[in-house]
PDB file of C-alpha atoms and ligand atoms in Angstrom:
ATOM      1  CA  UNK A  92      39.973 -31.294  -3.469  1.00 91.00           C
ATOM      2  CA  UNK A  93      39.577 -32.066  -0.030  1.00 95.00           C
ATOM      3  CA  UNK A  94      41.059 -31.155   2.968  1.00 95.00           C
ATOM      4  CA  UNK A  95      41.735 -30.769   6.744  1.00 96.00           C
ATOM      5  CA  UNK A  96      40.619 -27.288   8.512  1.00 96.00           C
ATOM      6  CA  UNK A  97      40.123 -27.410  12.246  1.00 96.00           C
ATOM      7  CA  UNK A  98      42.300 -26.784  15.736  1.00 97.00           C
ATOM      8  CA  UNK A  99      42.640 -28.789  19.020  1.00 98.00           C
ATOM      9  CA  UNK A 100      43.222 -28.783  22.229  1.00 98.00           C
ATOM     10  CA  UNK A 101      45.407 -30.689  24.879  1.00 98.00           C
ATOM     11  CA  UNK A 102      45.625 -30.657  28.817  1.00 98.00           C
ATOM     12  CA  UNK A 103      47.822 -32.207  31.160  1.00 97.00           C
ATOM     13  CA  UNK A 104      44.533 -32.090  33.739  1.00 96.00           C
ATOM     14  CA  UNK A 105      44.839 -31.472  37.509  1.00 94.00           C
ATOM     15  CA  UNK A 106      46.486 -35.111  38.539  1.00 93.00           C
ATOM     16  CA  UNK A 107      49.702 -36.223  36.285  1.00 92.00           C
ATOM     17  CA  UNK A 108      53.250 -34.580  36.375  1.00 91.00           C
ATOM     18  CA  UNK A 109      53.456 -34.736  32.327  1.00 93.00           C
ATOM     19  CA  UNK A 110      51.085 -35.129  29.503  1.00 96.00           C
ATOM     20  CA  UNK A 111      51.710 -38.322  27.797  1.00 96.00           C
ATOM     21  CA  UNK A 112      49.213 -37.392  25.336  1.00 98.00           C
ATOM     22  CA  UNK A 113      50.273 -36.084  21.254  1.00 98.00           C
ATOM     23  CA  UNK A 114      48.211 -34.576  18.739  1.00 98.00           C
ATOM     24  CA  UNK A 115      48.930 -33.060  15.616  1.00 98.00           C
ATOM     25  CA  UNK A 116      46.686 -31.274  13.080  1.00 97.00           C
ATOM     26  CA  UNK A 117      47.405 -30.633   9.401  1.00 96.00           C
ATOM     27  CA  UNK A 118      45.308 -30.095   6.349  1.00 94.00           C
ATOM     28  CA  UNK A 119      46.096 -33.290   5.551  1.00 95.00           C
ATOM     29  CA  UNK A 120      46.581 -35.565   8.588  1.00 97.00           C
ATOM     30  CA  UNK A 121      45.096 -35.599  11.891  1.00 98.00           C
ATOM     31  CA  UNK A 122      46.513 -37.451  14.695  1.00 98.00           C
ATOM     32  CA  UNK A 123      46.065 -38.591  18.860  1.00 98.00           C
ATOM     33  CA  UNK A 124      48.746 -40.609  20.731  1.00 98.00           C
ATOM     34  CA  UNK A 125      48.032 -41.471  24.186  1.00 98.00           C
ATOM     35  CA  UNK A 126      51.266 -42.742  25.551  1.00 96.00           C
ATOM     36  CA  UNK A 127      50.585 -45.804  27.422  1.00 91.00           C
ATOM     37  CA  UNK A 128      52.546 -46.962  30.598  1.00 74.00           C
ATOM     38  CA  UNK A 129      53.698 -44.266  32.641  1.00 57.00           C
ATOM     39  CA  UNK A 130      57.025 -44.543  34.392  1.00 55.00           C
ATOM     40  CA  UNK A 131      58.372 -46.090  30.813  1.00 67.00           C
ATOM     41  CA  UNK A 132      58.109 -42.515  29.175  1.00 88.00           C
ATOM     42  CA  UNK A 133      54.901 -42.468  27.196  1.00 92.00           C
ATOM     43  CA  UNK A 134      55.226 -39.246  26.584  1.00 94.00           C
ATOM     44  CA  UNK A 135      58.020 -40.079  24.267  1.00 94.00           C
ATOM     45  CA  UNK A 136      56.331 -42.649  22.506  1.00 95.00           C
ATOM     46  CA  UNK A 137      53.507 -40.630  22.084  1.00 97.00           C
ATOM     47  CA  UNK A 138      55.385 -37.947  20.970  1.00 96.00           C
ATOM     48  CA  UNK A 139      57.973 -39.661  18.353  1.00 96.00           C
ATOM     49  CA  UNK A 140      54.594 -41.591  16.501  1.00 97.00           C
ATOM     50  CA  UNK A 141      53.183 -38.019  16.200  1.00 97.00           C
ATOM     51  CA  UNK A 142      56.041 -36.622  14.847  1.00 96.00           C
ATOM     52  CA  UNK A 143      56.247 -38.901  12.889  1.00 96.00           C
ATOM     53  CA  UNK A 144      52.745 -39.300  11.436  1.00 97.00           C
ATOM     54  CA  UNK A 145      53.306 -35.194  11.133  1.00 96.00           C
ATOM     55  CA  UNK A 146      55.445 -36.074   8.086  1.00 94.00           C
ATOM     56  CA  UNK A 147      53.596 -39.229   6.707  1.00 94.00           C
ATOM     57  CA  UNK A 148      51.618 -37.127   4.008  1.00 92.00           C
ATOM     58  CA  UNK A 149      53.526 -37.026   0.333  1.00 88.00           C
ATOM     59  CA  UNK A 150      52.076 -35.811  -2.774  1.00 85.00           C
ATOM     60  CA  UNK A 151      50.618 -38.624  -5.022  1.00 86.00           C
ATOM     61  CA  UNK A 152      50.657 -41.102  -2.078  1.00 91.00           C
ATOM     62  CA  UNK A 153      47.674 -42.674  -1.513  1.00 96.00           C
ATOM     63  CA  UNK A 154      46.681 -42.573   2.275  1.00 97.00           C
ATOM     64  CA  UNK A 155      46.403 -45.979   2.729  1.00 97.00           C
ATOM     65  CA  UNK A 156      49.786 -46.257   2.257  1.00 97.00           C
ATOM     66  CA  UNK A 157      51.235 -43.562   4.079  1.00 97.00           C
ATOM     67  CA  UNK A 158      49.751 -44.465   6.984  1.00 98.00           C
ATOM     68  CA  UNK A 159      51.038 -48.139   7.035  1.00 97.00           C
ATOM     69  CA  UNK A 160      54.673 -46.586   5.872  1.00 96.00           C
ATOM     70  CA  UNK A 161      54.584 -44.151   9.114  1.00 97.00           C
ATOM     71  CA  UNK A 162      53.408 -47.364  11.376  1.00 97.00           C
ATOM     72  CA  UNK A 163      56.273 -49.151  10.086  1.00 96.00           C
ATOM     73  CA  UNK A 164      58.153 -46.435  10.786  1.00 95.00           C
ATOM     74  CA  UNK A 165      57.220 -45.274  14.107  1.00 96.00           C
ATOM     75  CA  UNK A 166      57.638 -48.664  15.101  1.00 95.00           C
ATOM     76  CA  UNK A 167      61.484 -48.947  13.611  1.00 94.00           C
ATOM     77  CA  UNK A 168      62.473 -45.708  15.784  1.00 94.00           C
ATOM     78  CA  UNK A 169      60.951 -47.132  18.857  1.00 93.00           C
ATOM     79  CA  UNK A 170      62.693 -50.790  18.395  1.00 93.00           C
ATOM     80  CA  UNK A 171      65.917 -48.956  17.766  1.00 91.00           C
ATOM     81  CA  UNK A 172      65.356 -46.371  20.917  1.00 90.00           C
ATOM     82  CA  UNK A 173      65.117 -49.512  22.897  1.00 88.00           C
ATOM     83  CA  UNK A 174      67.785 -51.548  21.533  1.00 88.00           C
ATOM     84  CA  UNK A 175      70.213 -48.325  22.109  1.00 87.00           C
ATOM     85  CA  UNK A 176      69.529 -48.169  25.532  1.00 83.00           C
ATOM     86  CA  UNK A 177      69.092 -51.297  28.019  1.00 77.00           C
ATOM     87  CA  UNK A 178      66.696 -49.029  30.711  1.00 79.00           C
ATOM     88  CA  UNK A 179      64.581 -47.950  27.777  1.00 80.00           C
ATOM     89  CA  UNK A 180      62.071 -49.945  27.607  1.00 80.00           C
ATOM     90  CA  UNK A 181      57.969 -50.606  27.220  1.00 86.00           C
ATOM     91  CA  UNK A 182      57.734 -47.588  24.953  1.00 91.00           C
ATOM     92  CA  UNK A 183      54.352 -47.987  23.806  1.00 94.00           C
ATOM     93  CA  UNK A 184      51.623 -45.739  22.603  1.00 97.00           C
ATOM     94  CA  UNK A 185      47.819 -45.591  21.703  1.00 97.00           C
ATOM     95  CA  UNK A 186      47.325 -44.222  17.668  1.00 98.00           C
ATOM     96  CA  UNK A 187      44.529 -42.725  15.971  1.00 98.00           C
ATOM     97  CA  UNK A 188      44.840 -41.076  12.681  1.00 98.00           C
ATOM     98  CA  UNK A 189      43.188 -39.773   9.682  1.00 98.00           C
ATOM     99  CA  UNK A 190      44.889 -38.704   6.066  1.00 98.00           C
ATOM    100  CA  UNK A 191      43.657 -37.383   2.965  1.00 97.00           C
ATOM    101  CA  UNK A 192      45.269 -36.998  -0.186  1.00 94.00           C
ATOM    102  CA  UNK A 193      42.471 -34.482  -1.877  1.00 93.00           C
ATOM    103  CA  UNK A 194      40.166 -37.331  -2.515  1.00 94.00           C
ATOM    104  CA  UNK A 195      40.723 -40.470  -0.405  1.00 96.00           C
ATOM    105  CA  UNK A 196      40.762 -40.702   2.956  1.00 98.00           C
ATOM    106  CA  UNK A 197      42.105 -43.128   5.496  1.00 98.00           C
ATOM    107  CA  UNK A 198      41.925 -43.998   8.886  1.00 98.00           C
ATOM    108  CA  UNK A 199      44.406 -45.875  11.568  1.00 98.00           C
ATOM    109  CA  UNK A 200      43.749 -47.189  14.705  1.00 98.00           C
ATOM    110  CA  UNK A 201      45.542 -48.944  18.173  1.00 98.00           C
ATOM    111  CA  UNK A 202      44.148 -48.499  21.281  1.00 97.00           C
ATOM    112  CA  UNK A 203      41.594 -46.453  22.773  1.00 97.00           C
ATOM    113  CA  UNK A 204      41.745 -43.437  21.509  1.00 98.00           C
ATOM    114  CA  UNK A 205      39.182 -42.584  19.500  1.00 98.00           C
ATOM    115  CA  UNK A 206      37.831 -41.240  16.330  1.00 98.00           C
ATOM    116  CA  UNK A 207      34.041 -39.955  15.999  1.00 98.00           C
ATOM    117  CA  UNK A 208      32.129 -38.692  13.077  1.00 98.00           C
ATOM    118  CA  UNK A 209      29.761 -35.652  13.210  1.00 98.00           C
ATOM    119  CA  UNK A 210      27.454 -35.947   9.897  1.00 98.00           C
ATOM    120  CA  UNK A 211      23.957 -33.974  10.007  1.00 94.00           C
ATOM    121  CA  UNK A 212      23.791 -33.398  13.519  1.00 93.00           C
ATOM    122  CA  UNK A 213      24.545 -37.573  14.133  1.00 97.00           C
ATOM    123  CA  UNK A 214      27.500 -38.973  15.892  1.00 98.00           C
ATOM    124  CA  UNK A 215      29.035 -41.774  14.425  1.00 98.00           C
ATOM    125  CA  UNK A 216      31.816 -43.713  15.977  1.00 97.00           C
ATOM    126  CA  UNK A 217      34.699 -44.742  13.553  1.00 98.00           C
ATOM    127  CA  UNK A 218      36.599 -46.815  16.117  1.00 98.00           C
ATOM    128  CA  UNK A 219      35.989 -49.748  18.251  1.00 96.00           C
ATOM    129  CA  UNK A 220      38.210 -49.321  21.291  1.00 96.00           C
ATOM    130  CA  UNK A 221      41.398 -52.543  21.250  1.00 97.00           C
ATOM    131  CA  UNK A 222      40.762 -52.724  24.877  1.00 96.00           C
ATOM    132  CA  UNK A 223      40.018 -56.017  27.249  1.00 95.00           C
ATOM    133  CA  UNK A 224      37.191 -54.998  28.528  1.00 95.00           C
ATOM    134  CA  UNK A 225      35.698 -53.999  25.001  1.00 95.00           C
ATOM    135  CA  UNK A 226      36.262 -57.851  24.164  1.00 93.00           C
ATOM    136  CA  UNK A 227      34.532 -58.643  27.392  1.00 94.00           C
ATOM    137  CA  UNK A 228      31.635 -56.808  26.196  1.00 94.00           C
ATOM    138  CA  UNK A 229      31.745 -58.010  22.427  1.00 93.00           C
ATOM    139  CA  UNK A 230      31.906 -61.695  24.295  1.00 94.00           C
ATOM    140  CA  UNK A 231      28.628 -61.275  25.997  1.00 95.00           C
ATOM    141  CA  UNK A 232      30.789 -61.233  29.515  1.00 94.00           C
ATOM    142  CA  UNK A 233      30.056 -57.779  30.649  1.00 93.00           C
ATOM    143  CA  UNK A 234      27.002 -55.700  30.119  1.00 92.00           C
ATOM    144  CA  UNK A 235      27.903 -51.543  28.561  1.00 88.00           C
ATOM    145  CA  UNK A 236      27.100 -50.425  32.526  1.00 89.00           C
ATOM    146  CA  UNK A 237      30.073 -52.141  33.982  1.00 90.00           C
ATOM    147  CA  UNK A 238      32.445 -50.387  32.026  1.00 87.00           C
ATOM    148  CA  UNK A 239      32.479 -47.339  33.799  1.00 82.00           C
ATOM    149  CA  UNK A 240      34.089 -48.867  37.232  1.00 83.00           C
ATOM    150  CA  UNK A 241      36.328 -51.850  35.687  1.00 90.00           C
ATOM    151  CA  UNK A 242      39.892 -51.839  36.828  1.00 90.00           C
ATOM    152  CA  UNK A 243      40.908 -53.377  34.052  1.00 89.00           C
ATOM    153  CA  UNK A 244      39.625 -50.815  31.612  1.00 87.00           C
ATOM    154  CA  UNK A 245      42.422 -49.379  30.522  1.00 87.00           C
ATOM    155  CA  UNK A 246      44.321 -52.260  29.627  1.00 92.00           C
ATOM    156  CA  UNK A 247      44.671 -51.847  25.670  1.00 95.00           C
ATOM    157  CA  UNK A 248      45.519 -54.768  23.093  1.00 95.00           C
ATOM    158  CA  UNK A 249      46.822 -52.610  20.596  1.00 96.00           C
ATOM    159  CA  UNK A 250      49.276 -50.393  20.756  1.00 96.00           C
ATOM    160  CA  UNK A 251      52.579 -48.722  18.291  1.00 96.00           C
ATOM    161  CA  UNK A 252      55.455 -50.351  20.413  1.00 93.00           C
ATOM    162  CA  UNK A 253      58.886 -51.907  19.434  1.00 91.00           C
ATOM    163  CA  UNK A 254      58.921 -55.209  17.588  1.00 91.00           C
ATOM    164  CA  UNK A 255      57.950 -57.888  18.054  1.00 90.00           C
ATOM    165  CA  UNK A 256      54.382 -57.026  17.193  1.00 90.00           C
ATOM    166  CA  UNK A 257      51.907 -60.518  16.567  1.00 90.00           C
ATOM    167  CA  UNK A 258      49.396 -60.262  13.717  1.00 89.00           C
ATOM    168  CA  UNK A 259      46.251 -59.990  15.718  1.00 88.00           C
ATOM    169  CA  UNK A 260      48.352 -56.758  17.929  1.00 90.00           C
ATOM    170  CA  UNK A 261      48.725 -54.679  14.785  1.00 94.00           C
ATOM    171  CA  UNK A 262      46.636 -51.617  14.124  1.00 97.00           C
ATOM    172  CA  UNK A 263      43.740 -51.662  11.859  1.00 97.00           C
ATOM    173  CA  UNK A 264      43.255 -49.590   8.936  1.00 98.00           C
ATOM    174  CA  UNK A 265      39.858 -48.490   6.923  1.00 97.00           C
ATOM    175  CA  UNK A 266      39.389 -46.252   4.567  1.00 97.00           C
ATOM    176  CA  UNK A 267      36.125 -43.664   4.611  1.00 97.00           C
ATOM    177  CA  UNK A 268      34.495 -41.588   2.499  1.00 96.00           C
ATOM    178  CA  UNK A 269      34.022 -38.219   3.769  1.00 97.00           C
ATOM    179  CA  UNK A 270      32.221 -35.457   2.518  1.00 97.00           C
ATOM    180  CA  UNK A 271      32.692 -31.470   2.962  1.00 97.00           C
ATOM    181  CA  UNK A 272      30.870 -30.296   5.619  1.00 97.00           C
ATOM    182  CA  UNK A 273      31.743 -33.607   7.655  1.00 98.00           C
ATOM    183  CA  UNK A 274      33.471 -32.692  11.237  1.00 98.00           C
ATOM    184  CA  UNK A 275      35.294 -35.377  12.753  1.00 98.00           C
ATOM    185  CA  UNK A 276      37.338 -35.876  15.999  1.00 98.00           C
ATOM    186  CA  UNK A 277      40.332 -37.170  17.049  1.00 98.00           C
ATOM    187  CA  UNK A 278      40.660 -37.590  20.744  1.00 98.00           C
ATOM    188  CA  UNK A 279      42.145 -39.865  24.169  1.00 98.00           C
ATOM    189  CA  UNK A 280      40.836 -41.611  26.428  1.00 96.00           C
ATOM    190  CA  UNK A 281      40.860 -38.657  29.249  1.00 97.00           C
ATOM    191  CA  UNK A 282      38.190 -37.207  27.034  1.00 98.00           C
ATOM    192  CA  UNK A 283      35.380 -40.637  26.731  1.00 96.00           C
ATOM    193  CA  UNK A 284      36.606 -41.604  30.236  1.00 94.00           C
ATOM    194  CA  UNK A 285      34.161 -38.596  31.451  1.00 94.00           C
ATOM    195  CA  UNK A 286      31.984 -37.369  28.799  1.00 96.00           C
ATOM    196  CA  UNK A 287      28.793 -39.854  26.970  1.00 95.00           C
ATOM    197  CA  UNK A 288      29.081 -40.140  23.374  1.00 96.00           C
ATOM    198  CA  UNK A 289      25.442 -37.876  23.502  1.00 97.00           C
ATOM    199  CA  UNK A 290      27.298 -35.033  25.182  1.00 98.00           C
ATOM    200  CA  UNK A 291      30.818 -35.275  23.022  1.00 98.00           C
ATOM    201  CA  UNK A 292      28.033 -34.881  19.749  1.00 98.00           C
ATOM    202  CA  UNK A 293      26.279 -31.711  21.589  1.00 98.00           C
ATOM    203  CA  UNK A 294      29.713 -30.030  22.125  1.00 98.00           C
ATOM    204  CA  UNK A 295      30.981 -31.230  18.705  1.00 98.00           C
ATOM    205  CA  UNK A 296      28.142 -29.294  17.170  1.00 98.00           C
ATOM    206  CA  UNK A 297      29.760 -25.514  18.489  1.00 97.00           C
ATOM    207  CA  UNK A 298      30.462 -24.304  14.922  1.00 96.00           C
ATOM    208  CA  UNK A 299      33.888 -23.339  15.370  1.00 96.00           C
ATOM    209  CA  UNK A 300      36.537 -26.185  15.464  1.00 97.00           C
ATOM    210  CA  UNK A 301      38.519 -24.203  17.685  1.00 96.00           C
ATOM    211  CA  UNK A 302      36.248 -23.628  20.511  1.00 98.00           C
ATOM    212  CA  UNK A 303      34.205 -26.940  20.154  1.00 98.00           C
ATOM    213  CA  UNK A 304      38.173 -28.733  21.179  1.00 98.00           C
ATOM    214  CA  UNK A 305      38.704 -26.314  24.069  1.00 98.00           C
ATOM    215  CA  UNK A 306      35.103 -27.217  24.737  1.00 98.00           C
ATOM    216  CA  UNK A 307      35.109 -30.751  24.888  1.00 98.00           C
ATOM    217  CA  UNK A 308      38.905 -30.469  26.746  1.00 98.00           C
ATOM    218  CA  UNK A 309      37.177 -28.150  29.544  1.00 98.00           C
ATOM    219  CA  UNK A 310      34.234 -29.796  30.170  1.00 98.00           C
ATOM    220  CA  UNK A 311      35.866 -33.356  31.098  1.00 98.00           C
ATOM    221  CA  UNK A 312      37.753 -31.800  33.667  1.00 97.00           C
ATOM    222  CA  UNK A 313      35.000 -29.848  34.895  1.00 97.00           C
ATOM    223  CA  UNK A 314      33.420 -33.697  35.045  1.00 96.00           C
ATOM    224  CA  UNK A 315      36.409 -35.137  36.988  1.00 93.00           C
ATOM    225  CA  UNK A 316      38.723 -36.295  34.487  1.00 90.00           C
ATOM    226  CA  UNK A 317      42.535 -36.874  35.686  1.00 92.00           C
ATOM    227  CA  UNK A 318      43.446 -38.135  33.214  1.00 94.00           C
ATOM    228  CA  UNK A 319      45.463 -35.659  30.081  1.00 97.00           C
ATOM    229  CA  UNK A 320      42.989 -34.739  27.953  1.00 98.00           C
ATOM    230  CA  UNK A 321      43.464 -34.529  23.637  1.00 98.00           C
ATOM    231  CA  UNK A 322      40.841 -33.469  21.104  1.00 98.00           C
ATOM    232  CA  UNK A 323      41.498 -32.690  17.617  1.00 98.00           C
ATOM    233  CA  UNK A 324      38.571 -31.400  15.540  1.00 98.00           C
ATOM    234  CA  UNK A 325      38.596 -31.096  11.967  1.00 98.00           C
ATOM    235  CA  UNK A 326      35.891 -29.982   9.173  1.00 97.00           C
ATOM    236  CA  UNK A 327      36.311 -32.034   6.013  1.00 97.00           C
ATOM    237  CA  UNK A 328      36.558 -29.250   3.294  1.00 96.00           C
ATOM    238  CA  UNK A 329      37.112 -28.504  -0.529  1.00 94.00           C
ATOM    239  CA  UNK A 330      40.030 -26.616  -1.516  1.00 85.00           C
ATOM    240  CA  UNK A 331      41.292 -25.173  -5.118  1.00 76.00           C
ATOM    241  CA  UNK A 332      44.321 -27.135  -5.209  1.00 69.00           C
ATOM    242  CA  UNK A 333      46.281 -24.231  -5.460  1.00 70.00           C
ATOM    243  CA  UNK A 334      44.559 -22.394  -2.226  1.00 68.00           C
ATOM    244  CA  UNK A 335      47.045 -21.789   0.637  1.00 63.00           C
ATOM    245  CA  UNK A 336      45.428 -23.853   3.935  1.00 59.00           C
ATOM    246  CA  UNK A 337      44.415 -22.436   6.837  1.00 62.00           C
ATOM    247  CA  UNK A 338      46.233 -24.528   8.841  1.00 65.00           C
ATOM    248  CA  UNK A 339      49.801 -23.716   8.694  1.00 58.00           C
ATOM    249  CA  UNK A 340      51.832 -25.494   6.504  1.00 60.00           C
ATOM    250  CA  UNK A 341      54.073 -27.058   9.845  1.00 78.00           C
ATOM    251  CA  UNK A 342      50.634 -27.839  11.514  1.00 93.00           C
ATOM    252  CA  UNK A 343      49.764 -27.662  14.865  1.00 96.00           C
ATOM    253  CA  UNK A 344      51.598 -29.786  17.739  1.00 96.00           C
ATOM    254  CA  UNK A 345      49.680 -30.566  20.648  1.00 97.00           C
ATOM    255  CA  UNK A 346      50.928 -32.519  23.938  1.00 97.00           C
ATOM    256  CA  UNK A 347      54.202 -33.619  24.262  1.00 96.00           C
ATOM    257  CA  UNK A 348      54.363 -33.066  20.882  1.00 96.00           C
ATOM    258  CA  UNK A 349      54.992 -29.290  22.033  1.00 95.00           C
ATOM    259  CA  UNK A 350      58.692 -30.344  23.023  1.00 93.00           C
ATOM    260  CA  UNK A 351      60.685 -31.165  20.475  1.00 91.00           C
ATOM    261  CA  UNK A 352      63.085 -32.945  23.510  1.00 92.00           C
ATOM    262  CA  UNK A 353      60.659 -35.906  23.836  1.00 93.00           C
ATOM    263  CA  UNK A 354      61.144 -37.140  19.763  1.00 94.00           C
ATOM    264  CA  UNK A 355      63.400 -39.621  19.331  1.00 90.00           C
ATOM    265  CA  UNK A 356      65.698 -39.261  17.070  1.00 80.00           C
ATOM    266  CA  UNK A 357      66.033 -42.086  13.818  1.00 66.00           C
ATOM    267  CA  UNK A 358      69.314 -42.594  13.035  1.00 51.00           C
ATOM    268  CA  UNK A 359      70.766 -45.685  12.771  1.00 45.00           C
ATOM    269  CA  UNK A 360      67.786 -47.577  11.599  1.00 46.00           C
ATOM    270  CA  UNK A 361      66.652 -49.935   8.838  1.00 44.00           C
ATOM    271  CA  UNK A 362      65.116 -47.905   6.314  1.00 39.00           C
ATOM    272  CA  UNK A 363      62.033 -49.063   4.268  1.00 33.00           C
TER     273      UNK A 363
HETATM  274 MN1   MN B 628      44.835 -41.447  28.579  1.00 53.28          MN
END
């Protein structure tokens, strides 16, 4: 039976009043939510997906499923959060997620946050960033050294934000086969803004979860970042079903996901 078993670690970093950044670690869902858009309160959006995501595993659901059911959902409370309230708006957030069910995994992605792979000492990426300047570079417009300085770069063209959302805006889904003694990582953009992919798979490889995502956190500030910084880390293991996890049955909350103030509330909406 497999499962989550890992820790993370968020920062605010030296430059922003909040962290806009969510994370949230279970045995059997991992998520990152970069809120996107500052003054509009992205640490609300990111917070409410998170939450929400928190809940999206249910015995005898298959992942797949759970994750498009908390999308749909996520994206219900932030329509309704906006209809409510005529100043709220452009609540929008970045989403990466992983869930397992004991067997199947699957994976969930908007944005540019990211989700990495460590398998035998290789990285592996898992996601390709939904950002303009990643379409530049899949066009043949830009060449991988001009990402670094673009001032467009952050401009993402997917995100979890209140309807309407067009077809080719929607997140994409996969589903991967994992295998105990797979580590993967969850993490924002504050973290691959400053660190290679080569030096995110040397810092990956510290053997505790724990201290490789206060790791990876501390060494892209030491780098510059100013951006908040997220990284969840997670060892794919087997379980006995029965076996109480090591992470805590309510998970761990990272980010703004630390106050329950910034989670909207869903009352009032369509259900599904
Ligand atoms: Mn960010």
């Amino acid at each position: 039976m497999l499962r989550f078993d890992g820790s993370g670690a968020s920062d605010r970093g030296p430059v922003r009043e909040v962290n806009e950044d969510a994370g949230f670690l279970s045995a059997s869902i991992l998520v990152v939510a970069d809120g996107v858009g500052g003054s509009a309160a992205g640490e609300v959006a990111s917070a409410t997906t998170a939450y929400v995501f928190s809940r999206a595993m249910t015995p005898g659901t298959h992942p797949m499923i759970a994750l498009d059911k908390a999308v749909r959902r996520s994206v219900d409370v932030l329509s309704g959060a906006e209809a409510a309230d005529a100043h709220r708006g452009g609540l929008a957030t970045t989403l990466t997620a992983l869930a397992v069910d004991g067997d199947r995994v699957a994976l969930v992605h908007a944005g540019d946050s990211r989700a990495y792979l460590l398998r035998a000492g290789g990285l592996l990426r898992l996601t390709r960033d939904h950002t303009y300047v990643q379409q530049l570079l899949d066009d043949g417009f830009l060449e991988e050294s001009g990402v670094a300085g673009h001032p467009w770069r952050h401009v993402v063209t997917r995100s979890i934000h209140a309807l309407p959302i067009p077809d080719d805006e929607r997140p994409e889904y996969v589903e991967l086969a994992l295998v105990p003694g797979d580590r993967v990582l969850l993490c924002s953009d504050g973290l691959t803004d400053c660190l290679p992919d080569e030096r995110i798979g040397a810092l990956l490889a510290v053997p505790r979860a724990e201290e490789a995502a206060r790791i990876l956190v501390d060494e892209a500030l030491l780098a510059g970042g100013r951006d908040n910084v997220t990284c969840v880390v997670a060892d794919v293991v087997t379980a006995h079903p029965t076996a109480r996890p090591r992470v805590s049955g309510d998970g761990l909350r990272l980010g703004s996901l630390e106050d329950d103030g910034n989670v909207l509330a869903a009352t009032g909406l369509s259900a599904y």
